[in-house]
Short mmCIF file of C-alpha atoms in Angstrom, two decimals:
data_model
loop_
_atom_site.label_atom_id
_atom_site.label_comp_id
_atom_site.label_asym_id
_atom_site.label_seq_id
_atom_site.Cartn_x
_atom_site.Cartn_y
_atom_site.Cartn_z
CA MET A 1 0.06 -0.16 0.19
CA SER A 2 1.32 3.47 -1.04
CA ASP A 3 2.54 5.96 1.90
CA THR A 4 1.05 8.69 0.07
CA PRO A 5 -1.72 10.46 2.22
CA VAL A 6 -5.30 10.23 0.93
CA LEU A 7 -5.87 13.99 1.71
CA SER A 8 -2.96 16.39 2.27
CA VAL A 9 -3.49 20.16 2.91
CA ARG A 10 -0.84 22.66 2.65
CA ASP A 11 -0.59 26.43 3.46
CA LEU A 12 -3.94 26.90 2.99
CA ARG A 13 -5.52 30.28 3.54
CA ILE A 14 -9.25 31.08 3.53
CA GLY A 15 -10.83 34.28 4.02
CA TYR A 16 -13.92 36.57 3.15
CA ASP A 17 -13.93 40.41 2.08
CA GLY A 18 -10.26 40.94 3.08
CA LYS A 19 -10.99 39.15 6.43
CA THR A 20 -8.91 36.06 7.20
CA VAL A 21 -10.55 32.84 8.46
CA LEU A 22 -7.82 30.51 8.58
CA GLU A 23 -4.40 30.69 7.66
CA LYS A 24 -1.41 28.35 7.51
CA ILE A 25 -3.54 25.36 7.65
CA ASP A 26 -1.22 22.19 7.00
CA PHE A 27 -2.12 18.31 7.75
CA ASP A 28 -2.11 15.09 6.26
CA VAL A 29 -4.91 12.48 6.52
CA ALA A 30 -3.83 8.77 6.24
CA ARG A 31 -5.63 5.80 4.77
CA GLY A 32 -8.38 4.34 6.69
CA GLU A 33 -8.08 6.95 9.39
CA VAL A 34 -10.49 8.58 11.27
CA PHE A 35 -9.31 12.29 11.12
CA VAL A 36 -11.06 14.99 13.37
CA ILE A 37 -11.31 18.66 12.81
CA LEU A 38 -12.28 20.67 15.96
CA GLY A 39 -12.69 23.61 17.93
CA GLY A 40 -15.00 26.02 19.46
CA SER A 41 -17.91 27.99 17.54
CA GLY A 42 -17.01 29.93 14.84
CA CYS A 43 -13.41 28.92 14.37
CA GLY A 44 -13.97 27.64 10.82
CA LYS A 45 -14.49 23.83 10.97
CA SER A 46 -17.10 23.88 8.35
CA THR A 47 -15.43 26.45 6.06
CA LEU A 48 -12.37 24.38 6.05
CA LEU A 49 -14.39 21.20 5.25
CA ARG A 50 -16.25 23.11 2.67
CA THR A 51 -12.95 24.44 0.94
CA MET A 52 -11.40 20.97 0.87
CA ILE A 53 -14.62 19.67 -0.89
CA GLY A 54 -14.26 22.35 -3.49
CA LEU A 55 -17.35 24.44 -2.41
CA ILE A 56 -15.35 27.48 -1.24
CA LYS A 57 -12.25 28.87 -3.16
CA PRO A 58 -9.40 29.42 -0.75
CA LEU A 59 -7.06 32.77 -1.10
CA ALA A 60 -4.23 30.30 -0.95
CA GLY A 61 -2.80 26.71 -0.46
CA SER A 62 -3.17 23.36 -1.89
CA VAL A 63 -5.24 20.22 -1.36
CA LYS A 64 -4.27 17.19 -2.77
CA VAL A 65 -6.29 13.63 -2.79
CA ASP A 66 -4.04 10.79 -3.37
CA GLY A 67 -1.05 12.99 -4.39
CA GLU A 68 -3.10 14.72 -7.06
CA GLU A 69 -3.85 18.54 -6.84
CA PHE A 70 -7.70 19.05 -6.08
CA LEU A 71 -7.97 22.77 -6.06
CA GLY A 72 -8.31 24.27 -9.39
CA VAL A 73 -8.78 21.16 -11.33
CA GLY A 74 -11.71 21.32 -14.07
CA GLY A 75 -13.94 19.29 -16.64
CA ALA A 76 -13.61 15.53 -16.36
CA ALA A 77 -10.48 15.56 -14.04
CA ARG A 78 -12.68 17.08 -11.53
CA VAL A 79 -15.72 14.87 -11.61
CA ALA A 80 -13.41 12.14 -11.49
CA MET A 81 -11.79 13.63 -8.29
CA LEU A 82 -15.23 14.38 -6.60
CA ARG A 83 -16.24 10.74 -6.90
CA LYS A 84 -13.80 10.02 -4.60
CA PHE A 85 -15.42 11.83 -1.88
CA GLY A 86 -18.91 11.44 0.05
CA VAL A 87 -20.19 14.11 2.29
CA LEU A 88 -22.76 13.86 5.09
CA TYR A 89 -24.06 17.43 5.51
CA GLN A 90 -25.03 18.52 9.19
CA SER A 91 -28.87 18.73 7.99
CA SER A 92 -28.50 15.13 6.24
CA ALA A 93 -29.90 16.94 3.27
CA LEU A 94 -32.30 14.46 2.08
CA PHE A 95 -34.82 15.55 -0.53
CA SER A 96 -37.94 15.49 1.30
CA SER A 97 -40.52 14.17 -1.63
CA MET A 98 -37.92 11.37 -2.22
CA THR A 99 -38.03 7.86 -0.32
CA LEU A 100 -34.74 6.79 1.07
CA VAL A 101 -33.94 4.48 -1.53
CA GLU A 102 -34.29 7.25 -4.11
CA ASN A 103 -32.44 9.73 -1.98
CA VAL A 104 -29.42 7.04 -1.98
CA SER A 105 -30.10 6.48 -5.70
CA LEU A 106 -29.26 10.08 -6.75
CA PRO A 107 -25.45 9.94 -6.97
CA LEU A 108 -25.50 6.36 -9.06
CA GLU A 109 -28.13 8.00 -11.21
CA GLU A 110 -25.92 11.33 -11.87
CA PHE A 111 -22.54 9.57 -11.88
CA THR A 112 -23.03 6.41 -13.40
CA GLU A 113 -24.52 4.63 -16.52
CA LEU A 114 -25.86 1.51 -14.63
CA PRO A 115 -29.26 0.43 -15.17
CA LYS A 116 -32.07 1.10 -13.00
CA ASP A 117 -32.31 -2.19 -11.20
CA ALA A 118 -28.61 -2.29 -10.50
CA ILE A 119 -28.67 0.91 -8.90
CA GLU A 120 -31.80 0.12 -6.68
CA ILE A 121 -29.86 -3.02 -5.67
CA ILE A 122 -26.75 -0.88 -4.84
CA ALA A 123 -28.99 1.82 -2.79
CA LYS A 124 -30.60 -1.01 -0.99
CA THR A 125 -27.70 -2.57 -0.20
CA LYS A 126 -26.14 0.98 1.34
CA LEU A 127 -29.41 1.50 3.46
CA ARG A 128 -28.67 -2.19 5.08
CA LEU A 129 -25.44 -1.59 5.85
CA VAL A 130 -26.44 1.64 8.05
CA GLY A 131 -29.00 -0.56 9.56
CA LEU A 132 -32.23 1.05 7.42
CA GLU A 133 -33.14 -2.23 5.72
CA GLY A 134 -37.01 -2.12 5.71
CA PHE A 135 -37.26 1.76 5.56
CA GLU A 136 -36.37 1.86 1.89
CA GLY A 137 -39.60 3.33 1.03
CA HIS A 138 -40.10 5.67 3.78
CA LEU A 139 -40.09 9.35 3.26
CA PRO A 140 -37.59 11.63 5.54
CA SER A 141 -40.49 12.83 7.25
CA GLU A 142 -41.52 9.37 8.36
CA ILE A 143 -37.94 8.49 10.41
CA SER A 144 -36.37 10.16 13.44
CA GLY A 145 -33.42 12.19 13.07
CA GLY A 146 -30.88 9.39 13.95
CA MET A 147 -32.22 7.49 11.06
CA LYS A 148 -31.89 10.59 8.78
CA LYS A 149 -28.36 10.91 9.60
CA ARG A 150 -27.89 6.86 8.77
CA ALA A 151 -29.75 7.82 5.60
CA GLY A 152 -27.29 10.66 4.80
CA VAL A 153 -24.34 8.32 5.28
CA ALA A 154 -25.93 5.66 3.11
CA ARG A 155 -26.42 8.23 0.43
CA ALA A 156 -22.62 9.55 0.72
CA LEU A 157 -21.51 5.92 0.65
CA SER A 158 -23.35 5.12 -2.69
CA LEU A 159 -20.28 5.81 -5.09
CA ASP A 160 -17.82 3.75 -2.81
CA PRO A 161 -15.92 7.01 -1.84
CA ARG A 162 -12.25 7.00 -0.77
CA ILE A 163 -12.87 9.68 1.79
CA LEU A 164 -15.94 10.27 3.71
CA PHE A 165 -16.50 14.06 5.08
CA LEU A 166 -19.14 14.19 7.98
CA ASP A 167 -20.06 17.64 9.23
CA GLU A 168 -21.18 18.01 12.59
CA PRO A 169 -22.75 14.18 12.36
CA SER A 170 -23.95 14.16 15.86
CA ALA A 171 -25.84 17.45 15.93
CA GLY A 172 -29.09 17.41 17.10
CA LEU A 173 -28.91 13.71 18.33
CA ASP A 174 -29.70 12.51 21.78
CA PRO A 175 -26.62 10.69 23.50
CA ILE A 176 -27.43 7.30 23.01
CA THR A 177 -28.32 7.88 18.87
CA SER A 178 -24.92 10.15 18.81
CA ALA A 179 -23.31 6.85 20.15
CA GLU A 180 -24.85 4.72 17.91
CA LEU A 181 -23.82 6.92 14.98
CA ASP A 182 -20.24 7.06 16.37
CA ARG A 183 -20.36 3.21 16.30
CA LEU A 184 -21.49 3.10 12.82
CA ILE A 185 -18.56 5.27 11.54
CA LEU A 186 -16.19 2.99 13.25
CA ASP A 187 -17.89 0.00 11.72
CA ILE A 188 -17.84 1.19 8.12
CA ARG A 189 -14.20 2.26 8.36
CA ASP A 190 -13.46 -0.90 9.78
CA ALA A 191 -15.44 -2.76 7.08
CA LEU A 192 -14.85 -0.58 4.07
CA GLY A 193 -11.39 0.87 4.87
CA THR A 194 -12.81 4.47 4.31
CA THR A 195 -10.88 7.19 5.18
CA MET A 196 -13.21 9.61 7.70
CA VAL A 197 -12.71 13.29 8.08
CA LEU A 198 -15.10 14.76 10.72
CA VAL A 199 -15.90 18.23 12.13
CA THR A 200 -17.21 18.38 15.40
CA HIS A 201 -16.97 20.06 18.84
CA GLU A 202 -18.92 17.00 20.58
CA LEU A 203 -16.21 15.59 23.47
CA PRO A 204 -17.53 12.15 23.50
CA SER A 205 -17.63 11.53 19.99
CA ILE A 206 -14.11 13.04 19.64
CA TYR A 207 -12.86 10.47 22.16
CA ALA A 208 -14.75 7.58 20.75
CA VAL A 209 -13.88 7.55 17.11
CA ALA A 210 -10.83 10.00 16.37
CA ASP A 211 -7.40 8.50 15.41
CA ARG A 212 -6.05 12.09 15.43
CA CYS A 213 -7.49 15.21 15.54
CA ILE A 214 -6.63 19.01 14.87
CA VAL A 215 -7.76 21.88 16.85
CA LEU A 216 -8.69 25.18 15.30
CA GLU A 217 -8.90 28.45 17.32
CA LYS A 218 -10.95 31.44 16.13
CA ALA A 219 -8.82 34.05 17.96
CA ARG A 220 -5.54 32.87 16.34
CA HIS A 221 -7.12 31.80 13.00
CA THR A 222 -5.00 28.54 12.62
CA ILE A 223 -4.40 24.87 14.06
CA VAL A 224 -3.36 25.24 17.51
CA ALA A 225 -2.84 21.65 18.24
CA ARG A 226 -2.48 18.23 16.56
CA GLY A 227 -2.55 14.97 17.60
CA ARG A 228 -4.44 11.99 19.78
CA PRO A 229 -7.34 13.54 21.57
CA ALA A 230 -6.56 11.85 24.80
CA ASP A 231 -2.98 13.07 24.55
CA LEU A 232 -3.56 16.63 23.88
CA ARG A 233 -6.20 16.63 26.91
CA ASP A 234 -3.36 15.07 29.24
CA THR A 235 -0.30 16.79 27.82
CA SER A 236 -0.99 20.02 26.12
CA ASP A 237 0.77 23.11 27.57
CA ASP A 238 -1.72 25.52 25.39
CA PRO A 239 -4.39 27.08 28.06
CA TYR A 240 -7.15 26.91 25.45
CA VAL A 241 -6.48 23.19 24.04
CA ARG A 242 -6.41 22.15 27.90
CA ALA A 243 -9.76 24.15 28.58
CA PHE A 244 -11.29 22.83 25.51
CA PHE A 245 -10.49 18.82 26.28
CA ARG A 246 -11.18 19.32 29.99
CA ARG A 247 -14.52 21.36 29.68
CA THR A 248 -12.92 24.14 31.68
CA THR A 249 -12.59 27.69 31.50
CA LEU A 250 -9.55 29.54 30.19
CA THR A 251 -8.71 30.83 33.94
CA GLU A 252 -9.29 27.13 35.05
CA ALA A 253 -7.02 25.29 32.45
#
């Protein structure tokens, strides 16, 4: 297996209207890793994710996928690289007028030339993978919030992506449902070898799933720590990082 990182970010700078949101962003994500981007509200976590998947154009920097530059690539090459991504948005972003199997089928219909019956089989397989067998014909309004998240994961997995990006996957979920989603993330990684990049500030989820993480801080506009969550909690000499992982105030850190 190649040692080339599946995702490599170098000197990324992001901003709007002359204001810097993030700068000097550098990190690699290894194949099969669960990598977490974390930090307080407004620090730029989701902005960084949207930049990595091409929804926001950065002011400077590089994002490479399997060693190939992604930013600025167009045409068929861009489509080919986008097929390596799966994305679970915070709201799940399911189409309310479509059944779950129809929602999961959408990427297959758009990016492949598979026959309709094959697409339906794949979509049902993805729903079964996330524990939604028997709910294929349900509308999003007919299922719980946790099930909507699972359906969103199934759709994100429809094209067998190399990297699955998840934006605040536990947002709005109760602790038990959140823990079940954490378990699903690890099960998918272990079964499929999918690389995971999560944006979150939920400490229980961070400790449960993260192999490594980076910590963003709003005041400094950059990465202020990186490593294993438990190591950062126990050994960091940065007051903000200690306060974040120990759930204390800065004066107590």
